[in-house]
Amino acid sequence: MAARRRLALGAVAIAAVALAAAGLSAQEPVFRASVETVTVDVSVTRNGAPVTGLEARHFVVRDNGVAQTVDRVMFDEVPLHLLLVFDTSSSLGTAGVRTLADAAGALVNALKPTDQVGLITFSESVDVRVPLTQEHDRVRRALGGGTASGPTAWRDALFVATQLFEPRLDTRRVVLLFTDGRDTSSWMAASEIRDVVRRSGVVLHAVDPPAPPPSTDPREAFSRISPVNASTPRSLRDAVDAGGGRLWMASSGAGLRERFLAVLDELRSRYLISYAPTGPRTPGWHEVSVAISDARGDVRARPGYWVPSPR
Amino acid sequence: MRSRFIAWALAAVPALAVWPAPVAAQDASALTSRYDAAVTALQHRDFGPVERLTRDWGRREFDTAVSRARLDTPTVMQAAALLQLEVAVRTVETSAEDALFHVRLGQRILTPLAKENGAQGDFVARWSAVASSVFLARTDPVRARLAIAFALDHRPNDARVRLTLGAIDDLGSLALDVDDASERLVNRRAAAATRDRARLLAAAEQEYRTAAALAPDLAIARIRLARVLFRRDQPDAARRELDTVRDATLSIGDRYLWLLFSSAVDTALRDIARARTHLEEAVEIAIDRQGSWMALAQLEEREGRPERARAVVEEGLAFRRANVSDEWWEYRNGRFDQEGMTWLRAAVWR
């Protein structure tokens, strides 16, 4: 029996499938023998509004510079697998935690029954409060009652999130990270997180919280007086770019709920386009460019995908 | 000349502009009696009076009592200084400035003993290191430096004093890691931060070297020195320092740090197998610390073993225990010297 091995790398997935594989489920897409498939999660907007109705012929894709033929386009048909990764460090403040819980609750309420959602919180330690589940109530319950304390380890938290997704073709794997980005406790260096996100294949959106009131906590004051921690760190923005998502700024607590719902709207209005790649399947990073033709719009997509070395 | 960062940070600390006003004589007598009783109680392991003083008194009452208290023997001086430290520990969460006030009172009490040799001098050095750690634990290197300055003046050749100074410089440099510099920073500011970081790292290296030379069996000085060298892009030198204490008898926490730091050096030197071995041992000896699980999972992911990385993450989360600290977090954010506090109490208790 031919072995079937699937290497799903999140939003950009590569599947190598052989014929006559036992155990194919009816829900899994069927591929030709010895064909790889790459799936790219793409956002197309015009003046900020999603562009709908695009077909395969509208997408112009290059994989490491080689033109590709898009053979499948899906729009809002694929369930979300959404991991909420929330900063609960002292920089947020207890009021900030409550605002965060409220905004996240609104987002969870707007999910479809087929979507899965999970919750990770972090200060210096990373806690998987609820793994990915269709039981949305579990996440709603876990959102309440939190307090803000401790330093921040967003890079380690994001790393954990990237490791918790099942490698599957038929889902959108998304991380929504909420943090001010000042990492004071992670083992992972700032220079490494971008490549972790690249290799994972997840789509990463990050929300920068509104500035909290001045803190009397010297730990917080200390981190703020440092000139290098004045605004969103480059490592966070690089990670978001690598994940093909966006960095959203919340100007106020009330704005946070709007931001979260806007993130969900954007996720719903993204295309999943697939192609069987031509060109060399060299291990390592493959740069993917996506443009549209016969239509106007701004395109945002993961910039590529990772091909692991053969073992 | 102080670095720009230190001068800037010091400017953020409000000075003790006004010393407490004096108390009436009759009240002062009552305060002093109560203070003397609390010192005696502390010597008999009774923390109740200390708790009550902390709750009931302000700076004025403490200043009055210390000025008039019967601190006429080294034993009583040490007990009174410990009392002030106990109050500082209980006060720092609500007011770092109040905590510093109590540390200053303790320094005043210990001044007659500060230059003594033997057990009395050791007590002063140890007390100062613990006092400094009250602020290090709150990631407050500015006040931590103010707290250790007394010991530096009187006991500059004490290994623990030098180790504490190294930790302060080390912590200060961690806040200036420009890896996370935002593009909005003016290049000049980022360059200034880089220079300050380099200066603090160099100072930390020197303090750790001095501490290790003064006390060759103080392994943590070598372990921290190695980390500073690693951060100064000198992995070979870091490896040599770590190797000097490879076979030393270390506490679990020190061994754990040794293993974490060794794995980072091994990775930089591309000895991945050795890095993995060190991290697996770190997981084994400190299974409830998250740092080693995280480091091991990240190593596996980076080396192209995603299934193994995922498994390590899931195992680590399963062993996760709430409210368990981690020496890596403490190194990164500062720690309270609980061992030193225990030592001081034992020295004071009758």
Tab-separated table of N, CA, C and O in Angstrom, chain A residues 67-170:
chain	number	residue	atom	x	y	z
A	67	ALA	N	6.010	30.864	-13.062
A	67	ALA	CA	4.564	31.061	-13.158
A	67	ALA	C	3.821	29.757	-12.881
A	67	ALA	O	4.264	28.680	-13.292
A	68	GLN	N	2.710	29.871	-12.172
A	68	GLN	CA	1.923	28.706	-11.768
A	68	GLN	C	0.488	28.851	-12.278
A	68	GLN	O	0.017	29.969	-12.514
A	69	THR	N	-0.207	27.738	-12.399
A	69	THR	CA	-1.622	27.733	-12.803
A	69	THR	C	-2.491	27.411	-11.593
A	69	THR	O	-2.367	26.337	-11.005
A	70	VAL	N	-3.333	28.347	-11.234
A	70	VAL	CA	-4.237	28.125	-10.099
A	70	VAL	C	-5.353	27.206	-10.548
A	70	VAL	O	-6.030	27.469	-11.546
A	71	ASP	N	-5.530	26.092	-9.829
A	71	ASP	CA	-6.554	25.154	-10.273
A	71	ASP	C	-7.746	25.065	-9.321
A	71	ASP	O	-8.717	24.368	-9.604
A	72	ARG	N	-7.685	25.800	-8.208
A	72	ARG	CA	-8.835	25.754	-7.295
A	72	ARG	C	-8.874	27.034	-6.483
A	72	ARG	O	-7.831	27.511	-6.013
A	73	VAL	N	-10.070	27.574	-6.337
A	73	VAL	CA	-10.260	28.779	-5.522
A	73	VAL	C	-11.423	28.544	-4.574
A	73	VAL	O	-12.499	28.142	-4.996
A	74	MET	N	-11.191	28.776	-3.295
A	74	MET	CA	-12.263	28.674	-2.301
A	74	MET	C	-12.399	30.017	-1.600
A	74	MET	O	-11.414	30.717	-1.373
A	75	PHE	N	-13.623	30.347	-1.264
A	75	PHE	CA	-13.878	31.622	-0.592
A	75	PHE	C	-14.856	31.384	0.541
A	75	PHE	O	-15.990	30.996	0.310
A	76	ASP	N	-14.406	31.572	1.783
A	76	ASP	CA	-15.256	31.466	2.970
A	76	ASP	C	-15.943	30.109	3.079
A	76	ASP	O	-16.972	29.976	3.718
A	77	GLU	N	-15.369	29.080	2.448
A	77	GLU	CA	-15.982	27.762	2.580
A	77	GLU	C	-15.210	26.906	3.575
A	77	GLU	O	-15.684	25.858	3.992
A	78	VAL	N	-14.009	27.370	3.862
A	78	VAL	CA	-13.123	26.527	4.650
A	78	VAL	C	-13.194	26.947	6.114
A	78	VAL	O	-13.095	28.132	6.433
A	79	PRO	N	-13.377	25.985	7.011
A	79	PRO	CA	-13.480	26.356	8.429
A	79	PRO	C	-12.194	27.006	8.934
A	79	PRO	O	-11.088	26.695	8.495
A	80	LEU	N	-12.413	27.889	9.888
A	80	LEU	CA	-11.285	28.519	10.566
A	80	LEU	C	-10.809	27.647	11.715
A	80	LEU	O	-11.623	27.084	12.449
A	81	HIS	N	-9.513	27.554	11.858
A	81	HIS	CA	-8.910	27.050	13.092
A	81	HIS	C	-8.139	28.226	13.672
A	81	HIS	O	-7.069	28.583	13.186
A	82	LEU	N	-8.734	28.853	14.671
A	82	LEU	CA	-8.249	30.128	15.172
A	82	LEU	C	-7.722	29.987	16.590
A	82	LEU	O	-8.463	29.610	17.498
A	83	LEU	N	-6.451	30.275	16.775
A	83	LEU	CA	-5.880	30.291	18.116
A	83	LEU	C	-5.746	31.729	18.588
A	83	LEU	O	-5.078	32.542	17.942
A	84	LEU	N	-6.383	32.032	19.698
A	84	LEU	CA	-6.250	33.341	20.329
A	84	LEU	C	-5.069	33.275	21.290
A	84	LEU	O	-5.040	32.420	22.181
A	85	VAL	N	-4.116	34.152	21.107
A	85	VAL	CA	-2.909	34.155	21.934
A	85	VAL	C	-2.835	35.517	22.606
A	85	VAL	O	-2.508	36.526	21.970
A	86	PHE	N	-3.142	35.542	23.901
A	86	PHE	CA	-3.394	36.818	24.577
A	86	PHE	C	-2.377	37.090	25.676
A	86	PHE	O	-2.115	36.263	26.539
A	87	ASP	N	-1.889	38.294	25.628
A	87	ASP	CA	-0.947	38.807	26.623
A	87	ASP	C	-1.713	39.157	27.900
A	87	ASP	O	-2.633	39.980	27.869
A	88	THR	N	-1.356	38.543	29.006
A	88	THR	CA	-1.974	38.884	30.290
A	88	THR	C	-0.903	39.348	31.275
A	88	THR	O	-1.021	39.171	32.483
A	89	SER	N	0.156	39.932	30.738
A	89	SER	CA	1.224	40.419	31.603
A	89	SER	C	0.815	41.726	32.268
A	89	SER	O	-0.208	42.322	31.935
A	90	SER	N	1.639	42.176	33.192
A	90	SER	CA	1.290	43.376	33.958
A	90	SER	C	1.219	44.616	33.077
A	90	SER	O	0.568	45.596	33.434
A	91	SER	N	1.863	44.586	31.906
A	91	SER	CA	1.809	45.755	31.024
A	91	SER	C	0.398	46.024	30.536
A	91	SER	O	0.071	47.131	30.124
A	92	LEU	N	-0.447	44.992	30.606
A	92	LEU	CA	-1.808	45.164	30.115
A	92	LEU	C	-2.690	45.859	31.148
A	92	LEU	O	-3.567	46.647	30.793
A	93	GLY	N	-2.476	45.528	32.418
A	93	GLY	CA	-3.358	46.077	33.442
A	93	GLY	C	-4.633	45.258	33.564
A	93	GLY	O	-5.105	44.667	32.595
A	94	THR	N	-5.193	45.227	34.768
A	94	THR	CA	-6.389	44.407	34.998
A	94	THR	C	-7.566	44.903	34.164
A	94	THR	O	-8.342	44.093	33.627
A	95	ALA	N	-7.711	46.217	34.037
A	95	ALA	CA	-8.807	46.735	33.210
A	95	ALA	C	-8.625	46.305	31.761
A	95	ALA	O	-9.593	45.991	31.061
A	96	GLY	N	-7.377	46.265	31.331
A	96	GLY	CA	-7.094	45.833	29.973
A	96	GLY	C	-7.480	44.383	29.751
A	96	GLY	O	-7.967	44.010	28.680
A	97	VAL	N	-7.271	43.557	30.760
A	97	VAL	CA	-7.655	42.149	30.637
A	97	VAL	C	-9.164	42.028	30.475
A	97	VAL	O	-9.659	41.232	29.668
A	98	ARG	N	-9.892	42.824	31.207
A	98	ARG	CA	-11.368	42.769	31.099
A	98	ARG	C	-11.821	43.225	29.711
A	98	ARG	O	-12.715	42.613	29.105
A	99	THR	N	-11.195	44.282	29.229
A	99	THR	CA	-11.537	44.774	27.886
A	99	THR	C	-11.215	43.709	26.848
A	99	THR	O	-11.985	43.492	25.900
A	100	LEU	N	-10.098	43.067	27.027
A	100	LEU	CA	-9.680	42.014	26.107
A	100	LEU	C	-10.686	40.864	26.115
A	100	LEU	O	-11.068	40.353	25.062
A	101	ALA	N	-11.111	40.477	27.299
A	101	ALA	CA	-12.074	39.372	27.399
A	101	ALA	C	-13.379	39.728	26.691
A	101	ALA	O	-13.978	38.900	26.003
A	102	ASP	N	-13.793	40.960	26.843
A	102	ASP	CA	-15.043	41.393	26.207
A	102	ASP	C	-14.917	41.353	24.695
A	102	ASP	O	-15.793	40.843	23.987
A	103	ALA	N	-13.811	41.883	24.191
A	103	ALA	CA	-13.610	41.905	22.740
A	103	ALA	C	-13.483	40.488	22.185
A	103	ALA	O	-14.042	40.168	21.127
A	104	ALA	N	-12.763	39.656	22.893
A	104	ALA	CA	-12.595	38.274	22.421
A	104	ALA	C	-13.918	37.523	22.454
A	104	ALA	O	-14.199	36.701	21.576
A	105	GLY	N	-14.724	37.810	23.465
A	105	GLY	CA	-16.040	37.180	23.532
A	105	GLY	C	-16.886	37.523	22.323
A	105	GLY	O	-17.583	36.662	21.766
A	106	ALA	N	-16.812	38.778	21.904
A	106	ALA	CA	-17.569	39.187	20.717
A	106	ALA	C	-17.076	38.438	19.487
A	106	ALA	O	-17.863	38.033	18.623
A	107	LEU	N	-15.780	38.256	19.391
A	107	LEU	CA	-15.221	37.526	18.251
A	107	LEU	C	-15.682	36.071	18.270
A	107	LEU	O	-16.101	35.522	17.247
A	108	VAL	N	-15.616	35.439	19.425
A	108	VAL	CA	-16.022	34.033	19.528
A	108	VAL	C	-17.502	33.876	19.171
A	108	VAL	O	-17.900	32.922	18.498
A	109	ASN	N	-18.304	34.846	19.598
A	109	ASN	CA	-19.732	34.778	19.291
A	109	ASN	C	-20.005	34.853	17.795
A	109	ASN	O	-21.045	34.374	17.321
A	110	ALA	N	-19.088	35.452	17.063
A	110	ALA	CA	-19.290	35.625	15.622
A	110	ALA	C	-18.747	34.459	14.804
A	110	ALA	O	-18.864	34.461	13.576
A	111	LEU	N	-18.158	33.475	15.450
A	111	LEU	CA	-17.618	32.324	14.721
A	111	LEU	C	-18.738	31.409	14.238
A	111	LEU	O	-19.832	31.382	14.816
A	112	LYS	N	-18.462	30.647	13.203
A	112	LYS	CA	-19.422	29.656	12.714
A	112	LYS	C	-19.283	28.372	13.523
A	112	LYS	O	-18.219	28.104	14.081
A	113	PRO	N	-20.333	27.566	13.552
A	113	PRO	CA	-20.247	26.311	14.320
A	113	PRO	C	-19.139	25.379	13.839
A	113	PRO	O	-18.604	24.594	14.625
A	114	THR	N	-18.780	25.478	12.570
A	114	THR	CA	-17.723	24.595	12.057
A	114	THR	C	-16.322	25.121	12.355
A	114	THR	O	-15.338	24.412	12.155
A	115	ASP	N	-16.235	26.368	12.821
A	115	ASP	CA	-14.920	26.915	13.161
A	115	ASP	C	-14.433	26.326	14.474
A	115	ASP	O	-15.221	26.020	15.363
A	116	GLN	N	-13.129	26.203	14.600
A	116	GLN	CA	-12.544	25.820	15.868
A	116	GLN	C	-11.788	27.022	16.442
A	116	GLN	O	-11.218	27.831	15.695
A	117	VAL	N	-11.792	27.114	17.744
A	117	VAL	CA	-11.094	28.216	18.409
A	117	VAL	C	-10.413	27.677	19.655
A	117	VAL	O	-10.892	26.726	20.277
A	118	GLY	N	-9.302	28.248	19.987
A	118	GLY	CA	-8.571	27.875	21.192
A	118	GLY	C	-8.019	29.130	21.840
A	118	GLY	O	-8.010	30.211	21.244
A	119	LEU	N	-7.556	28.978	23.070
A	119	LEU	CA	-7.078	30.135	23.825
A	119	LEU	C	-5.765	29.816	24.506
A	119	LEU	O	-5.650	28.828	25.237
A	120	ILE	N	-4.782	30.653	24.253
A	120	ILE	CA	-3.500	30.612	24.952
A	120	ILE	C	-3.317	31.963	25.622
A	120	ILE	O	-3.540	32.998	25.003
A	121	THR	N	-2.950	31.953	26.886
A	121	THR	CA	-2.602	33.207	27.556
A	121	THR	C	-1.149	33.131	27.992
A	121	THR	O	-0.588	32.039	28.166
A	122	PHE	N	-0.543	34.284	28.140
A	122	PHE	CA	0.862	34.284	28.532
A	122	PHE	C	1.202	35.542	29.309
A	122	PHE	O	0.670	36.612	29.066
A	123	SER	N	2.075	35.349	30.262
A	123	SER	CA	2.850	36.447	30.828
A	123	SER	C	4.287	36.012	30.584
A	123	SER	O	4.700	35.980	29.434
A	124	GLU	N	4.998	35.570	31.637
A	124	GLU	CA	6.276	34.921	31.340
A	124	GLU	C	6.064	33.456	31.040
A	124	GLU	O	6.813	32.857	30.267
A	125	SER	N	5.037	32.892	31.622
A	125	SER	CA	4.706	31.504	31.307
A	125	SER	C	3.600	31.464	30.256
A	125	SER	O	2.814	32.402	30.133
A	126	VAL	N	3.592	30.380	29.524
A	126	VAL	CA	2.614	30.202	28.452
A	126	VAL	C	1.628	29.127	28.895
A	126	VAL	O	2.033	28.023	29.257
A	127	ASP	N	0.357	29.452	28.862
A	127	ASP	CA	-0.678	28.513	29.301
A	127	ASP	C	-1.681	28.271	28.174
A	127	ASP	O	-2.307	29.207	27.695
A	128	VAL	N	-1.803	27.024	27.770
A	128	VAL	CA	-2.843	26.659	26.803
A	128	VAL	C	-4.116	26.446	27.609
A	128	VAL	O	-4.327	25.381	28.187
A	129	ARG	N	-4.935	27.463	27.665
A	129	ARG	CA	-6.129	27.394	28.489
A	129	ARG	C	-7.169	26.469	27.855
A	129	ARG	O	-7.805	25.673	28.546
A	130	VAL	N	-7.352	26.601	26.544
A	130	VAL	CA	-8.294	25.734	25.825
A	130	VAL	C	-7.662	25.380	24.485
A	130	VAL	O	-7.355	26.267	23.698
A	131	PRO	N	-7.433	24.099	24.223
A	131	PRO	CA	-6.929	23.737	22.888
A	131	PRO	C	-8.031	23.946	21.848
A	131	PRO	O	-9.193	24.134	22.192
A	132	LEU	N	-7.641	23.887	20.593
A	132	LEU	CA	-8.609	24.110	19.513
A	132	LEU	C	-9.822	23.200	19.675
A	132	LEU	O	-9.699	21.993	19.850
A	133	THR	N	-10.993	23.797	19.572
A	133	THR	CA	-12.220	23.049	19.798
A	133	THR	C	-13.383	23.731	19.084
A	133	THR	O	-13.363	24.954	18.855
A	134	GLN	N	-14.398	22.926	18.763
A	134	GLN	CA	-15.644	23.505	18.241
A	134	GLN	C	-16.593	23.870	19.381
A	134	GLN	O	-17.651	24.450	19.144
A	135	GLU	N	-16.214	23.525	20.590
A	135	GLU	CA	-17.022	23.889	21.752
A	135	GLU	C	-16.646	25.317	22.178
A	135	GLU	O	-15.851	25.521	23.104
A	136	HIS	N	-17.243	26.275	21.510
A	136	HIS	CA	-16.870	27.666	21.718
A	136	HIS	C	-17.122	28.134	23.141
A	136	HIS	O	-16.453	29.052	23.626
A	137	ASP	N	-18.074	27.534	23.810
A	137	ASP	CA	-18.373	27.926	25.197
A	137	ASP	C	-17.167	27.748	26.109
A	137	ASP	O	-17.004	28.480	27.089
A	138	ARG	N	-16.358	26.753	25.828
A	138	ARG	CA	-15.183	26.533	26.674
A	138	ARG	C	-14.266	27.745	26.629
A	138	ARG	O	-13.689	28.155	27.641
A	139	VAL	N	-14.139	28.318	25.452
A	139	VAL	CA	-13.284	29.502	25.337
A	139	VAL	C	-13.959	30.701	26.003
A	139	VAL	O	-13.310	31.484	26.698
A	140	ARG	N	-15.257	30.835	25.812
A	140	ARG	CA	-15.964	31.952	26.459
A	140	ARG	C	-15.750	31.902	27.967
A	140	ARG	O	-15.492	32.924	28.612
A	141	ARG	N	-15.881	30.728	28.544
A	141	ARG	CA	-15.715	30.611	30.005
A	141	ARG	C	-14.282	30.919	30.415
A	141	ARG	O	-14.034	31.547	31.441
A	142	ALA	N	-13.339	30.492	29.599
A	142	ALA	CA	-11.936	30.692	29.965
A	142	ALA	C	-11.520	32.154	29.858
A	142	ALA	O	-10.541	32.575	30.473
A	143	LEU	N	-12.259	32.939	29.100
A	143	LEU	CA	-11.898	34.341	28.901
A	143	LEU	C	-12.132	35.179	30.146
A	143	LEU	O	-11.466	36.184	30.358
A	144	GLY	N	-13.076	34.786	30.978
A	144	GLY	CA	-13.415	35.617	32.116
A	144	GLY	C	-12.464	35.420	33.278
A	144	GLY	O	-11.808	34.397	33.389
A	145	GLY	N	-12.417	36.403	34.167
A	145	GLY	CA	-11.751	36.252	35.443
A	145	GLY	C	-10.242	36.339	35.437
A	145	GLY	O	-9.594	35.987	36.402
A	146	GLY	N	-9.662	36.815	34.363
A	146	GLY	CA	-8.206	36.883	34.336
A	146	GLY	C	-7.684	38.154	34.990
A	146	GLY	O	-8.397	39.151	35.126
A	147	THR	N	-6.439	38.104	35.425
A	147	THR	CA	-5.779	39.310	35.938
A	147	THR	C	-4.460	39.481	35.206
A	147	THR	O	-3.920	38.535	34.637
A	148	ALA	N	-3.959	40.691	35.250
A	148	ALA	CA	-2.712	40.991	34.560
A	148	ALA	C	-1.569	40.953	35.556
A	148	ALA	O	-1.607	41.627	36.587
A	149	SER	N	-0.573	40.170	35.259
A	149	SER	CA	0.593	40.157	36.142
A	149	SER	C	1.756	39.535	35.406
A	149	SER	O	1.587	38.707	34.515
A	150	GLY	N	2.940	39.915	35.819
A	150	GLY	CA	4.130	39.261	35.325
A	150	GLY	C	4.698	39.896	34.080
A	150	GLY	O	4.093	40.754	33.442
A	151	PRO	N	5.896	39.458	33.713
A	151	PRO	CA	6.529	39.938	32.490
A	151	PRO	C	5.899	39.289	31.259
A	151	PRO	O	4.916	38.583	31.365
A	152	THR	N	6.511	39.533	30.093
A	152	THR	CA	5.900	39.160	28.813
A	152	THR	C	6.797	38.228	28.033
A	152	THR	O	8.006	38.470	27.928
A	153	ALA	N	6.209	37.177	27.468
A	153	ALA	CA	6.969	36.242	26.622
A	153	ALA	C	6.159	35.933	25.371
A	153	ALA	O	5.762	34.782	25.141
A	154	TRP	N	5.915	36.948	24.537
A	154	TRP	CA	5.039	36.726	23.383
A	154	TRP	C	5.694	35.827	22.343
A	154	TRP	O	4.989	35.069	21.655
A	155	ARG	N	7.014	35.898	22.204
A	155	ARG	CA	7.658	35.062	21.185
A	155	ARG	C	7.510	33.583	21.530
A	155	ARG	O	7.205	32.758	20.670
A	156	ASP	N	7.733	33.246	22.797
A	156	ASP	CA	7.547	31.844	23.188
A	156	ASP	C	6.084	31.434	23.042
A	156	ASP	O	5.786	30.310	22.636
A	157	ALA	N	5.175	32.324	23.378
A	157	ALA	CA	3.747	32.009	23.250
A	157	ALA	C	3.378	31.779	21.792
A	157	ALA	O	2.643	30.838	21.461
A	158	LEU	N	3.871	32.615	20.916
A	158	LEU	CA	3.575	32.442	19.493
A	158	LEU	C	4.189	31.144	18.977
A	158	LEU	O	3.577	30.420	18.189
A	159	PHE	N	5.378	30.832	19.438
A	159	PHE	CA	5.993	29.569	19.043
A	159	PHE	C	5.099	28.395	19.437
A	159	PHE	O	4.843	27.497	18.631
A	160	VAL	N	4.639	28.396	20.683
A	160	VAL	CA	3.768	27.306	21.137
A	160	VAL	C	2.529	27.217	20.243
A	160	VAL	O	2.125	26.128	19.823
A	161	ALA	N	1.955	28.358	19.944
A	161	ALA	CA	0.743	28.362	19.101
A	161	ALA	C	1.019	27.705	17.755
A	161	ALA	O	0.214	26.910	17.259
A	162	THR	N	2.155	28.020	17.147
A	162	THR	CA	2.441	27.459	15.825
A	162	THR	C	2.604	25.946	15.863
A	162	THR	O	2.470	25.282	14.843
A	163	GLN	N	2.907	25.411	17.042
A	163	GLN	CA	3.128	23.966	17.155
A	163	GLN	C	1.853	23.191	17.467
A	163	GLN	O	1.873	21.958	17.508
A	164	LEU	N	0.767	23.900	17.726
A	164	LEU	CA	-0.436	23.214	18.192
A	164	LEU	C	-1.444	22.919	17.086
A	164	LEU	O	-2.471	22.287	17.337
A	165	PHE	N	-1.165	23.379	15.865
A	165	PHE	CA	-2.109	23.114	14.785
A	165	PHE	C	-1.846	21.746	14.180
A	165	PHE	O	-0.700	21.342	14.010
A	166	GLU	N	-2.928	21.073	13.829
A	166	GLU	CA	-2.791	19.850	13.051
A	166	GLU	C	-2.450	20.246	11.615
A	166	GLU	O	-3.061	21.167	11.073
A	167	PRO	N	-1.494	19.567	11.015
A	167	PRO	CA	-1.175	19.910	9.624
A	167	PRO	C	-2.260	19.388	8.682
A	167	PRO	O	-2.331	18.200	8.414
A	168	ARG	N	-3.133	20.255	8.251
A	168	ARG	CA	-4.257	19.842	7.404
A	168	ARG	C	-4.443	20.825	6.271
A	168	ARG	O	-4.213	22.016	6.415
A	169	LEU	N	-4.911	20.291	5.155
A	169	LEU	CA	-5.142	21.115	3.979
A	169	LEU	C	-6.460	21.871	4.044
A	169	LEU	O	-6.602	22.939	3.491
A	170	ASP	N	-7.445	21.277	4.721
A	170	ASP	CA	-8.811	21.759	4.558
A	170	ASP	C	-9.232	22.737	5.642
A	170	ASP	O	-10.414	22.851	5.952
